[in-house]
Structures are given as C-alpha cells and as structure tokens.
Coordinates of C-alpha atoms (C1' of nucleotides) in Angstrom, one line a residue:
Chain A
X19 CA -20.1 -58.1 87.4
X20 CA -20.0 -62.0 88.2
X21 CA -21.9 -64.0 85.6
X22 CA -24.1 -67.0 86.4
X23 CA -24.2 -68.8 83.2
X24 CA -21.4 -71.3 82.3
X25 CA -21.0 -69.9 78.5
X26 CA -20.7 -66.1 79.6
X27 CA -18.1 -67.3 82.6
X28 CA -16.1 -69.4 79.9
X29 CA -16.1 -66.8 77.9
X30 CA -15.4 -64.1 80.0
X31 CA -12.8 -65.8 82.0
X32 CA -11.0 -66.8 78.6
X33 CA -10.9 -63.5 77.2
X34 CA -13.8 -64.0 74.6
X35 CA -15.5 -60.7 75.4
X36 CA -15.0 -57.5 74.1
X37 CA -18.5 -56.0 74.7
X38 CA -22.4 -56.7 74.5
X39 CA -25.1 -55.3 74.3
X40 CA -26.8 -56.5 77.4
X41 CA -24.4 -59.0 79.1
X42 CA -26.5 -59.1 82.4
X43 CA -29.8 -60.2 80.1
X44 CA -28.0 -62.6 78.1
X45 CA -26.5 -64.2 81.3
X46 CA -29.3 -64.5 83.2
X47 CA -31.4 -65.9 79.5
X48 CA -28.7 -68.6 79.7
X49 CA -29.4 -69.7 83.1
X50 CA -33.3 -70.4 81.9
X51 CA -32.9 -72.2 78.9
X52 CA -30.3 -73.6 76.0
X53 CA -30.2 -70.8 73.3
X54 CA -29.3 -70.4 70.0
X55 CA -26.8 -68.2 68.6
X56 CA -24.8 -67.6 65.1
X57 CA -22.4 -66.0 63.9
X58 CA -21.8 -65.2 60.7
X59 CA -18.6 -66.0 58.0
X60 CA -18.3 -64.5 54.5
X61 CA -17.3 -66.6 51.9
X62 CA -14.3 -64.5 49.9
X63 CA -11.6 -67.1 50.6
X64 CA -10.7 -70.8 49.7
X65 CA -10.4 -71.1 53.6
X66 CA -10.2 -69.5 56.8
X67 CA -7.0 -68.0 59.0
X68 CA -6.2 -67.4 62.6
X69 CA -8.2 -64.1 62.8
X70 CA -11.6 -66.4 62.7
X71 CA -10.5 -68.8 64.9
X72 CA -11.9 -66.6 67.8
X73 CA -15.0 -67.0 66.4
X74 CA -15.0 -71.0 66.1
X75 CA -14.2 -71.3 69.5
X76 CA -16.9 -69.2 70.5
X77 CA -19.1 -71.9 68.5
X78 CA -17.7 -74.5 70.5
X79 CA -18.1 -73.5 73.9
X80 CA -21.6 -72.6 72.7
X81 CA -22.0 -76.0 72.3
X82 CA -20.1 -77.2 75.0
X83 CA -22.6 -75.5 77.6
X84 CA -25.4 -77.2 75.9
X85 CA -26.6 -74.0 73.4
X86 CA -27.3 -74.5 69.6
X87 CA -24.8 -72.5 67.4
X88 CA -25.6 -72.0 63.6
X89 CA -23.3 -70.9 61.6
X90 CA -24.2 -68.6 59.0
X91 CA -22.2 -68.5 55.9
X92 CA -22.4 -65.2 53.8
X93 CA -23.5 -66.6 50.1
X94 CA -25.5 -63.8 49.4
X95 CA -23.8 -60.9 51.0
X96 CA -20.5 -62.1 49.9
X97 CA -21.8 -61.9 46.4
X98 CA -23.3 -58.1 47.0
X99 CA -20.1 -57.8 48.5
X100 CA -18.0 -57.7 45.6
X101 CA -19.1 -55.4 42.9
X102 CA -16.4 -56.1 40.5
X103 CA -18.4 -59.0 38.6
X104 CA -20.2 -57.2 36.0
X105 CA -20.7 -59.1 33.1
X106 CA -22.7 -61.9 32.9
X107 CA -20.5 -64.7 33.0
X108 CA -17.9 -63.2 35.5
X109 CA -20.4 -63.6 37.8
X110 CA -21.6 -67.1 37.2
X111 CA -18.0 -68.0 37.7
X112 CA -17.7 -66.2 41.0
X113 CA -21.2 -67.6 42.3
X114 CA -19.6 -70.9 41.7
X115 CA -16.4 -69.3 42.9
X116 CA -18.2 -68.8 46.0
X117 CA -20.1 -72.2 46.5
X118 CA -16.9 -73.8 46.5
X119 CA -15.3 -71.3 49.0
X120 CA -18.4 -72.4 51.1
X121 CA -17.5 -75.8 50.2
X122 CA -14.0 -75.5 51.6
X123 CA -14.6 -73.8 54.4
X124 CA -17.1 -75.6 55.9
X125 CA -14.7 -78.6 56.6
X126 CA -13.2 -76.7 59.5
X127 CA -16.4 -76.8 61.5
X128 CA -16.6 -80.7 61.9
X129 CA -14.0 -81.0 64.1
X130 CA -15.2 -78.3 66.6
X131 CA -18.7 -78.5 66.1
X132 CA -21.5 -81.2 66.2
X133 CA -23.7 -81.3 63.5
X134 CA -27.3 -82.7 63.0
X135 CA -31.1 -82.5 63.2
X136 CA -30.9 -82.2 67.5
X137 CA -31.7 -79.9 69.7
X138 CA -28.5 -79.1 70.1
X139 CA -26.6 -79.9 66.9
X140 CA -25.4 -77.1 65.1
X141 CA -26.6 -75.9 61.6
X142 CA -24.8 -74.7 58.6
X143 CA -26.9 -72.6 57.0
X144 CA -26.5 -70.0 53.9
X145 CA -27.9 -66.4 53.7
X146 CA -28.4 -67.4 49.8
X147 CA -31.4 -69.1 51.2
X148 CA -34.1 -66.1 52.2
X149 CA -31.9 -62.7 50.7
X150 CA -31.3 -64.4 46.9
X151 CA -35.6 -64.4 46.8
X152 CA -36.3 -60.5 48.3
X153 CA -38.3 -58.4 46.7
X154 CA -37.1 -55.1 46.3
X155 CA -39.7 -53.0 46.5
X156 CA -41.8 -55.2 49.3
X157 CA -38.5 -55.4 51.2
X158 CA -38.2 -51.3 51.2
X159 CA -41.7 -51.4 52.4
X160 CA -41.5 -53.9 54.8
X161 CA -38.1 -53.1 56.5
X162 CA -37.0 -49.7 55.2
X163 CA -38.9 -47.9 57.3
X164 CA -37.0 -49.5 60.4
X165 CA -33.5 -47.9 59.5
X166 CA -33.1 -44.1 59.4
X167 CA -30.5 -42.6 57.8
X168 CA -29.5 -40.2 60.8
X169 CA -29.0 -43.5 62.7
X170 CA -27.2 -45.3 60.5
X171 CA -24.9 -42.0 59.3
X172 CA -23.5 -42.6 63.5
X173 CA -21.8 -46.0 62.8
X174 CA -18.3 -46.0 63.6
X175 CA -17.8 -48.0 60.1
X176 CA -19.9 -45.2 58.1
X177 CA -18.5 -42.7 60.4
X178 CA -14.9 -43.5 59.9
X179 CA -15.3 -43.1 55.8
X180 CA -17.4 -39.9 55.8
X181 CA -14.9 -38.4 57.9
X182 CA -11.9 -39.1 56.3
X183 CA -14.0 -38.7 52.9
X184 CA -13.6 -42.3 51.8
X185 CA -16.6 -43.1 49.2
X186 CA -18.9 -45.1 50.3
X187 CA -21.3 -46.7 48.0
X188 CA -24.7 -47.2 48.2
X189 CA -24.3 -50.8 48.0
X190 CA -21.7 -51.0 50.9
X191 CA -24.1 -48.7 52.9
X192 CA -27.0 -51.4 52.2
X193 CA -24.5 -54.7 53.4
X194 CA -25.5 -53.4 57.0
X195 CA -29.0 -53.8 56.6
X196 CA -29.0 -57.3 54.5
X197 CA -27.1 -58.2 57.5
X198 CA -29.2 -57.1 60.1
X199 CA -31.9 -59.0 58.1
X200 CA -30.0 -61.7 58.3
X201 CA -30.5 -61.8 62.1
X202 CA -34.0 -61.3 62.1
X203 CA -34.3 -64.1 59.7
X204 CA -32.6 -66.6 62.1
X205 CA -34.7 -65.6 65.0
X206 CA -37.8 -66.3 63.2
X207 CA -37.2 -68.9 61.7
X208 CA -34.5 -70.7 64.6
X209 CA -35.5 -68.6 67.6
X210 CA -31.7 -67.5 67.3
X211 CA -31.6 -64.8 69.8
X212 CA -27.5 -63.9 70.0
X213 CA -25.5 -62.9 67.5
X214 CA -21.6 -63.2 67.8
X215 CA -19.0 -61.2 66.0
X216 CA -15.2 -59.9 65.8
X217 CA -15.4 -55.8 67.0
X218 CA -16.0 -54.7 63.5
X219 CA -19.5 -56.4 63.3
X220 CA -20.5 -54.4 66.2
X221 CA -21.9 -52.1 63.8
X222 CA -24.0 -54.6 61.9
X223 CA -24.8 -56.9 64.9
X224 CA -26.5 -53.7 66.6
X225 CA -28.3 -53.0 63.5
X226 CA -29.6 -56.7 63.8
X227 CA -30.6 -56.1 67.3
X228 CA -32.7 -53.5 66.5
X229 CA -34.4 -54.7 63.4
X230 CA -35.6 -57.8 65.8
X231 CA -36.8 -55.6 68.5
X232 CA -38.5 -53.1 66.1
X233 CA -40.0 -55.9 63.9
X234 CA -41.3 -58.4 66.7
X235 CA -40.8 -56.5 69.8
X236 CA -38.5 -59.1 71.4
X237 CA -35.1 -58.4 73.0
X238 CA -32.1 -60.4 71.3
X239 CA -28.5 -60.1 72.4
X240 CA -25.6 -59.3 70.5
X241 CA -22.0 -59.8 71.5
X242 CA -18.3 -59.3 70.1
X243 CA -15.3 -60.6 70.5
X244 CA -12.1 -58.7 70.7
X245 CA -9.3 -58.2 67.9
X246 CA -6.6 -60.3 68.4
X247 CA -3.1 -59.0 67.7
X248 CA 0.3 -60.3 69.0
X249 CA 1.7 -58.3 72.0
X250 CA 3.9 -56.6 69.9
X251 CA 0.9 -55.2 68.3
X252 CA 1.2 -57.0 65.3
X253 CA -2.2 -58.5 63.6
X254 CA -2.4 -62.2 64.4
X255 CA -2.0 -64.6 61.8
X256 CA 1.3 -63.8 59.3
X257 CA 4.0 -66.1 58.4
X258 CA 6.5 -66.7 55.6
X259 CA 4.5 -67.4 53.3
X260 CA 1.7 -65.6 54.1
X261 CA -1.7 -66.1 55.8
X262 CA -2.3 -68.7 58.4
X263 CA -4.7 -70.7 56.6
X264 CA -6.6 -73.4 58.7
X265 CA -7.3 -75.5 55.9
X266 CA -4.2 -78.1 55.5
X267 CA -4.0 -77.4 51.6
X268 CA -3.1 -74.6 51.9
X269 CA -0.8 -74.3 55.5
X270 CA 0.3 -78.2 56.0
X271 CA -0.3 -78.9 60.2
X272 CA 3.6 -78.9 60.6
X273 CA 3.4 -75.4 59.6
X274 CA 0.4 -74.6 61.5
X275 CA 2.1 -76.3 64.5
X276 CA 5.1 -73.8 64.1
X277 CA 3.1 -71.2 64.0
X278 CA 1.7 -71.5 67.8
X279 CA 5.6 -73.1 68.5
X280 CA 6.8 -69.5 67.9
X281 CA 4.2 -67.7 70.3
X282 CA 5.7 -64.4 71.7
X283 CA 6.4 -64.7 75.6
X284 CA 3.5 -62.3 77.0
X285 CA 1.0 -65.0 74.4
X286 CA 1.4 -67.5 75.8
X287 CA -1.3 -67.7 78.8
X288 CA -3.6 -65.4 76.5
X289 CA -3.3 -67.7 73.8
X290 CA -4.2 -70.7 75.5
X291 CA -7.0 -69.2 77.0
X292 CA -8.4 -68.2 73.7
X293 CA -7.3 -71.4 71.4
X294 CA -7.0 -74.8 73.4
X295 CA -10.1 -75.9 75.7
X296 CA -6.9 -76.6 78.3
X297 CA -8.4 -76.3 81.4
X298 CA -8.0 -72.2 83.2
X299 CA -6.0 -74.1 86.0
X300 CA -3.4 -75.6 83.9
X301 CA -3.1 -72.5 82.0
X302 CA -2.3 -70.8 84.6
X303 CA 0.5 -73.4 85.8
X304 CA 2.1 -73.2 82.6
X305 CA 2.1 -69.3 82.1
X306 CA 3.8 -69.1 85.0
X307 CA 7.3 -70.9 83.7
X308 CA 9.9 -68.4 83.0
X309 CA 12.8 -68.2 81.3
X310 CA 13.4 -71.3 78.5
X311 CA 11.1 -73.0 80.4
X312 CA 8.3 -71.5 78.8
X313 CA 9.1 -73.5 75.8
X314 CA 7.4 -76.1 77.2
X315 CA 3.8 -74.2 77.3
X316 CA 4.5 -73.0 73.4
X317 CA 4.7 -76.5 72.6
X318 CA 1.4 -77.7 74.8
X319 CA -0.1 -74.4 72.9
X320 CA 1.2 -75.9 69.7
X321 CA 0.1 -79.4 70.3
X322 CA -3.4 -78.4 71.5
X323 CA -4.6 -75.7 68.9
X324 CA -3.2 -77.8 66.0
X325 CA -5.2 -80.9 67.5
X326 CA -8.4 -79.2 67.6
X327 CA -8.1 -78.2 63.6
X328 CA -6.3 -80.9 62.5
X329 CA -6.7 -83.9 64.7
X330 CA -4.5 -85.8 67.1
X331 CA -2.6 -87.6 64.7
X332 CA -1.4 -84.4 62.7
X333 CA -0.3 -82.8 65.9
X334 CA 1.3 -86.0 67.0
X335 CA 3.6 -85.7 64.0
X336 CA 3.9 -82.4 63.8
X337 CA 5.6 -82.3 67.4
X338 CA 7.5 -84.9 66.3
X339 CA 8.7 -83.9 63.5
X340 CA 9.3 -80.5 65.2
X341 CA 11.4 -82.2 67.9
X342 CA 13.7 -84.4 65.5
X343 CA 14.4 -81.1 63.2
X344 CA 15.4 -78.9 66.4
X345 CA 16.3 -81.1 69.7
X346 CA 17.9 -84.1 68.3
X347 CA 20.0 -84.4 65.7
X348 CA 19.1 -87.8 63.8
X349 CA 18.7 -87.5 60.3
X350 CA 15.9 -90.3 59.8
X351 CA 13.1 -87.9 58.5
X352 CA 11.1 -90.3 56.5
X353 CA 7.6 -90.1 58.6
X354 CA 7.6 -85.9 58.9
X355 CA 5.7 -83.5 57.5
X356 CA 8.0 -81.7 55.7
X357 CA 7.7 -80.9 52.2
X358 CA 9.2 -83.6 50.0
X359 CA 10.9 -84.0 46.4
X360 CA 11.6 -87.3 45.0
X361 CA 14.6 -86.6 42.5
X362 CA 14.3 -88.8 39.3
X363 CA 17.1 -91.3 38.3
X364 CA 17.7 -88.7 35.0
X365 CA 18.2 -85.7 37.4
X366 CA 20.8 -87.7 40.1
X367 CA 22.5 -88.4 37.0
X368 CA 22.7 -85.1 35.1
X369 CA 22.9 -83.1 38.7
X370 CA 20.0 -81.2 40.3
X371 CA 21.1 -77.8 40.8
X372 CA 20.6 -76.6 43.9
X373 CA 19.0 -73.3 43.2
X374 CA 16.3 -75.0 41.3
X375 CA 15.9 -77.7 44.5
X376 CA 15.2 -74.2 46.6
X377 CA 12.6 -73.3 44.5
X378 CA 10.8 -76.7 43.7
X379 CA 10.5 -77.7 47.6
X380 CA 8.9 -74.1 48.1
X381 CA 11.6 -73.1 50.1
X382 CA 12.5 -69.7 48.2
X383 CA 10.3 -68.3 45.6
X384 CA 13.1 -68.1 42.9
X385 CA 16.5 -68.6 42.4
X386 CA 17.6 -65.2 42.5
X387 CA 16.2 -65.2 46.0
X388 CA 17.5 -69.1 46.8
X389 CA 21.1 -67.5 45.8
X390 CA 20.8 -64.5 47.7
X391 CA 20.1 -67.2 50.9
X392 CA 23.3 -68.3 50.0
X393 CA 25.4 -65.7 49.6
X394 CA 24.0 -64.6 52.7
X395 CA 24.4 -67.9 54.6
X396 CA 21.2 -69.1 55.6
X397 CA 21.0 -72.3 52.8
X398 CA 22.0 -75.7 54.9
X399 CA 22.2 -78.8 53.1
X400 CA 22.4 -81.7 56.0
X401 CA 23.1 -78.5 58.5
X402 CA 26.2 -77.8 56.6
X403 CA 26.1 -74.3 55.2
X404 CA 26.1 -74.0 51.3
X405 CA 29.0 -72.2 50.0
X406 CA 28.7 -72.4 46.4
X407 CA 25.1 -71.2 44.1
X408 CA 26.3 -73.6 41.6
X409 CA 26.6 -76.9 43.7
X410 CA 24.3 -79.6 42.0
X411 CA 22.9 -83.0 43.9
X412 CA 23.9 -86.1 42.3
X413 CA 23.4 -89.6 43.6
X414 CA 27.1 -89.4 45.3
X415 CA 25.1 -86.5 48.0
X416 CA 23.2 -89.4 49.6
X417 CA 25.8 -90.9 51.8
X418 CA 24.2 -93.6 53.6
X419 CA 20.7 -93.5 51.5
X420 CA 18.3 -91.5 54.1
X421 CA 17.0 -88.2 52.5
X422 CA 18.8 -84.9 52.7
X423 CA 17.6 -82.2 54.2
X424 CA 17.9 -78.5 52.8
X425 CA 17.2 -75.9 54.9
X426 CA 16.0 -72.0 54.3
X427 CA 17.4 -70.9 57.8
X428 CA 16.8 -72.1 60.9
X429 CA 13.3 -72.8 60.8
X430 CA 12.6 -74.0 57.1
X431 CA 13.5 -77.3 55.9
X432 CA 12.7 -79.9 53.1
X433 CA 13.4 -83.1 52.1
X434 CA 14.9 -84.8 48.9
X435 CA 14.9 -88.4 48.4
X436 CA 16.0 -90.4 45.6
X437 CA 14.0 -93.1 43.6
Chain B
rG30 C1' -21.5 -31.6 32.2
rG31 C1' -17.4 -27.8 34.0
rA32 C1' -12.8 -26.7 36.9
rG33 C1' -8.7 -28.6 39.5
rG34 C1' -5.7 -32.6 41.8
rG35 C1' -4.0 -37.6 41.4
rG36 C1' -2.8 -43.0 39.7
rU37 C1' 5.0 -45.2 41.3
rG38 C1' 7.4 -51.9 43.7
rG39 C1' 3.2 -56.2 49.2
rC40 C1' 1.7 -51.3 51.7
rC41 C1' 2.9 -45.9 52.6
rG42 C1' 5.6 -42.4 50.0
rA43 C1' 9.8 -39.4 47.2
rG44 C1' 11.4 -38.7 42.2
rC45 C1' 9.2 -34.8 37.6
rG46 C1' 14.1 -35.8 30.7
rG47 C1' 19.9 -39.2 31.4
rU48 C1' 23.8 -40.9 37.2
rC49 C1' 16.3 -44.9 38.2
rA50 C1' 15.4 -51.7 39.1
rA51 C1' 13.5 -46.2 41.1
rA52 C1' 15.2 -42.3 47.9
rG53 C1' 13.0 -43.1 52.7
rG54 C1' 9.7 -45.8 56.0
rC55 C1' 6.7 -50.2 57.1
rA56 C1' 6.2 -55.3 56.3
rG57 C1' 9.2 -59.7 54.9
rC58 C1' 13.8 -62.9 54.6
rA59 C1' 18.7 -64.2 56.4
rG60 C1' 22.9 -63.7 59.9
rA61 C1' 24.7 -62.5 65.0
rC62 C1' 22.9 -62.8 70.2
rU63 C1' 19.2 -66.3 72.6
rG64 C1' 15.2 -70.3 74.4
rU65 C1' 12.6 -72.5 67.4
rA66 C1' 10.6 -66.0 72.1
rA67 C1' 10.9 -60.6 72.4
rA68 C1' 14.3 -56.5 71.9
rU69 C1' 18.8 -55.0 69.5
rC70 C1' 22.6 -54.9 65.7
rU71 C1' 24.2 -56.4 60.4
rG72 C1' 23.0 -57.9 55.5
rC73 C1' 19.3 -58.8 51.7
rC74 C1' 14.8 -57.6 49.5
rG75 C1' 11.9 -57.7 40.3
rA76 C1' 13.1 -62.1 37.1
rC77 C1' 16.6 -64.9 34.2
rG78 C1' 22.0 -65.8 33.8
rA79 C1' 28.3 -68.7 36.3
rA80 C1' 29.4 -63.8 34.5
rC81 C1' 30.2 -58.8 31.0
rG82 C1' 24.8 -58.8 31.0
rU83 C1' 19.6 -59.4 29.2
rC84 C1' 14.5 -58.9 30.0
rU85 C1' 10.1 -57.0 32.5
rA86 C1' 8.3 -52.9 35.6
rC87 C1' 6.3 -46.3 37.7
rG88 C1' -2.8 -46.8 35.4
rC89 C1' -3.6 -48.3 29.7
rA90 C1' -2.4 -47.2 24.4
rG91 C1' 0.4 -44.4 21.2
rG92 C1' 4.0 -40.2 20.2
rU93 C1' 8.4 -36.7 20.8
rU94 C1' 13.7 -37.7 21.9
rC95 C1' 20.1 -40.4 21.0
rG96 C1' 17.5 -41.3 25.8
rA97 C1' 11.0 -41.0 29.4
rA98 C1' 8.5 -42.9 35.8
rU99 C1' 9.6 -37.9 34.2
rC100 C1' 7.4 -34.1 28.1
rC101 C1' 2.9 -34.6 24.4
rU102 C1' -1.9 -37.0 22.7
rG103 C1' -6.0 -40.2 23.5
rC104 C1' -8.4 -43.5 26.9
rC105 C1' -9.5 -45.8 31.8
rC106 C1' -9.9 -45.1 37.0
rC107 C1' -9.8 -42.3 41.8
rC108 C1' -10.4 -37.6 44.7
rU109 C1' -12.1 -32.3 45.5
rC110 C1' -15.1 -28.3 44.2
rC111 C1' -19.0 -26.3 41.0
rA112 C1' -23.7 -27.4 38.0

RNA sequence: GGAGGGGUGGCCGAGCGGUCAAAGGCAGCAGACUGUAAAUCUGCCGACGAACGUCUACGCAGGUUCGAAUCCUGCCCCCUCCA
C-alpha cells in the first residue's frame, strides 16, 4: 500500500510500523487535517532506556509533520500497577516515589518535543488527573458494560498467562481497561484520535479503540511500533553496567555515545533509520560502506542519536573524547568525559592502592573482581598492562603531571589526577 | 478449609547429611583474532584479605548433628487439585 500522508510515509519508510489498526484510514485522516495522538509512558523508573526511544521518535516526527503529540504519563496506572505498597505510608512514599520518576523523566522530552499552549505544541499530561477521581460504582455502570469478559479472555497478554497458568489478578486484568479509559479520555477531552505503542500495548490500544467507538461512535486509530532487538536477537539496550538509561545521571553521554559506537554490522542502516532524523538518502550511502569502513556510519549513528538526547555539545565531546582514547594516542585527557578521581595530597603520599582506584572510578564493582582484571590482564594503567594487585599510585606515577589513565579493558577507562 | 507439589547465585536449573561458594546452561566481564563489529576459541564470574584463610549466602525463624542447601518444628510466599 503506498501512503499519502507525510507522518505514515516517515514512518513507514523508517521502520516505525509494526501494525495498525486501520492504516489506510489513518493515512488518508492525515492528509485532511493535523491530528493528535499520544502515547503513553509508565512511570516505574528514575528514567527511560533505549527500548522507549522508539516511541519518542515517533513523538517527534508527529510533530515534525505538523500533528499535536501528548504524552501521557502513567501516574495512576503505574500506582495500580504495583500492588506491593500496602500499608499506609509505603504508599505515600511511592506516590512521591512516582511524582519524582515523572519528574525525571520528563526532561527527556524537551529536547525532541515542543511544548506549549499551540495548536501544535505538545502536552504532558498525567493519567492521575481524571482515573485518581473515578467512582467505582458509576464507572462499572458507565463503562463496564462495554468490555465483556469473552472478549477480553482472547488477548494475547491474558491469553498467554491462562495458558501457561500464570495468575493473573484481578487488578492486572483491570490495567487494560483503566487504559483504554485512558484513551477515551484524551479524545474527549483533546480530540486525540491515535494512540501509539511498543507491540505489547496492542492489546490495550485495541481495547481503547473500542471503548471510543462504543462510547461516542467515532472511529480512532491505533498503531504500534515494533520490538527492537539487536540482529543477533539480543533485546536492545544492555551494557556493562546495565540498562541504557537516557537520562545523563545515570549513563554519562560518553557512555551513551559508546553505546551506538558499538552497533552490530547488519544495525547500522536500521538503526539510523529508527534513531537519527538523518535524511533516508544519506542512510542509505552510509549503509552501504563495507568492511572497516563502516566505522565511519557507527560513529555518524553515535554522533546523531547522542545529539538528539543530549545536545550537540555532549556529542561533540563525546566523539572526541572517543577519538583521543582509541585513534590517537595523546595522553592530554583533561576536557573528556570520562569518569574522574582527584587523589588527595594524604593518599599520593601514603599510596593509593590500585584495587581500591578500580573500584572508586566505577570501573570494577570490587576488588576481588578489579584483581581478577588483573590476573587476567585486562587492567592498563597508561596502556601499560598491570602486573602486580598490590601496585599503589603515589605522586612519583605522574610523570610529566597530565592525569593517568586506568583502563578496565579495551573499552573502559578513567582518569586520576592529582591536587 | 482439605490434599499434594514447590521456594537454590542476575535468570533458568541440578544437588537432597560431609568431598558445596553449590553441577550445567544463559547473561556478563577479560584475553586472543579483528574494524571500539559479528562469529569463534580461552580464562574469569559472592565479599574481604598479600597469603594459610575469614565472613556472608540455597524463602524466614528455631532445632537435631562433630557437621545441614540437604533431616525435624513453626511461620511466610507460590503452584495444582478438591470444597
């Protein structure tokens, strides 16, 4: 099917579509009038990974074709969500547990989105605002009657644990139709008339559909994106230490910059379809290098998707800093982005063991394990191997008064300066 | 409420009185090869300690024993079937 509407073509062009539920509808909607579509985020970490970067860029093509995108963050269902906060003041703690994860999270959106009181501006909204104030019983009334349980028995998420006779509470079972309220909500009140989600809302985002059409007789869209893993299979988004957080707190931009560096082969031109707003053309020249070549796209991936989270500036240094740790070999680190200890007069005196330098710069996450490194030859100091567990750092290391450089293989390094 | 099964390291999963810091797999880390890739091969993979070693860990709390992940008692949680 060729699609008319610029969003739908971006989208489809850059991979953004996994299915919808009328694409042909929604395409030729978008070719009559700007629309307004969400997508909704809960709110049970400190900050978002890779896996939802998918659905920010969705959000800003949106915009970029001249659509409204809201952004709907999850206050309420993220609270139903978790029923492990029973008593009383547990759950005053994660309420504000979850304002503040709201908090955090909704610093990534300024960079890709506009926000404002506009036509087109985005809005940050919070599902806290209408489901906090239902009333059970008028709700039942009022919307219960829409959802039978013979339907909602065929979802591939209910499906799934009935089958392989996983429990599935009540309240879990319920999520689906706070969500789909959720929806209905937004196109009252907004005139929202798409919702966007990773495969696994498909589910919910149908339910949504539904409740709209059943409630006010109007047709709205729905509309996933796909699951991105790594060719190898792998999920997206894992590192040494862990997640890859957008939020520079937790995942500095030299790290995040790494991360899209060290892009499998076959990711490449997928990747910088789905992450940079690199024009298709270009894409396409650079997926085409072969061999080490092909370095040179990983680093325009790197360069672009760490921009558009973190800003030209953090990029800029991150490259740099990339390109004086692995294609030169000057030792003048001062301006990087590499973790950094500053070794007091008392310690260069005494001797800093090294095992505890491992540990302090993050590098290993004790020294048993900065030992083992050792033993096993991946601990550097100044690219020279460490041979002995026991060397310390005195104020005799630092040779010609530039920092040195300590190194957890190839591909971690830190930096320890003195006073 | 009754009967039965089960809770082991990041995950899966063996062990069922000493040889268990706990097989095997996955994930992870490092080394080799490369291109800061993939694949492959090798090593490592609880903490502390320079080291003999010490401590903490097999749902929780006690107990039996020279010795317990393994046996007993109580509690908590999960699953299946019955009411």
């Amino acid at each position: 099917m060729s699609l008319k509407s610029d969003f739908l073509t971006i989208l489809d062009t850059r991979g953004f579509i996994h299915q919808a539920t009328d694409l042909e509808g929604l395409d030729t909607l978008l070719t009559q009038e700007p629309i307004t579509a969400y997508i909704g985020f809960d709110a049970t970490a400190r900050s978002f990974h890779v896996g939802s970067l998918v659905q920010i860029m969705v959000l800003y093509w949106l915009q970029q074709t001249g659509n409204r995108p809201l952004v709907l963050m999850g206050g309420a269902t993220t609270k139903i969500g978790d029923p492990t906060g029973k008593d009383e003041s547990r759950k005053l703690l994660s309420e504000e547990e979850i304002r503040e994860n709201i908090e955090k999270l909704s610093t990534i959106f300024s960079r890709a989105l506009t926000f404002g009181k506009g036509p087109k501006d985005a809005l940050l909204l919070n599902n806290d605002a209408w489901i906090d104030s239902l009333n059970y019983s008028s709700f039942l009334r009022d919307y219960g009657t829409h959802f039978t349980i013979n339907r909602m028995l065929t979802f591939e998420s209910v499906r799934l644990r009935l089958e392989r006779e996983h429990p599935m509470t009540f309240l879990e079972f319920n999520y689906m139709i706070l969500q789909a309220y959720d929806f209905l909500e937004l196109y009252k009140k907004y005139g929202c008339c798409v919702q966007i989600g990773g495969v696994d809302q498909w589910g919910n985002i149908i339910n949504g559909v539904e409740l709209v059409r059943r409630v006010t007789h109007k047709t709205v869209y729905g509309l996933t994106t796909p699951l991105i893993t790594t060719a190898s299979g792998a999920k997206m988004g894992k590192t040494a230490q862990g997640a890859v957080w957008l939020n520079a707190d937790l995942l500095s931009p030299f790290e995040y910059w790494q991360f899209w560096r060290n892009t499998e082969d076959k990711d490449v031109g997928r990747f910088l379809r789905l992450f940079t707003t690199l024009p298709l053309d270009e894409i396409e020249r650079l997926e085409k290098l072969e061999g080490a070549e092909i370095n040179e796209a990983k680093k325009v991936l790197a360069d672009k998707a760490t921009a558009f989270i973190h800003g030209e500036k953090a990029a800029q240094e991150a490259r740099e800093t990339a390109h004086k740790l692995f294609e030169t070999t000057q030792a003048n680190y001062q301006e990087s982005s590499l973790p950094t200890l500053m070794l007091t007069q008392e310690e260069l005196e005494k001797g800093a063991p090294i095992l505890d330098l491992f540990c302090r710069l993050g590098l290993t996450s004790s020294k048993g394990e900065a030992r083992r490194l050792i033993e096993g030859g991946g601990a550097r100091l100044n690219d020279t191997p460490i041979q002995n567990e026991l060397s310390v750092i005195t104020a005799t290391s630092f040779q010609d008064g530039s920092p040195l450089k300590l190194s957890a293989g190839k591909k971690r390094h830190g930096l320890i300066t003195k006073p």
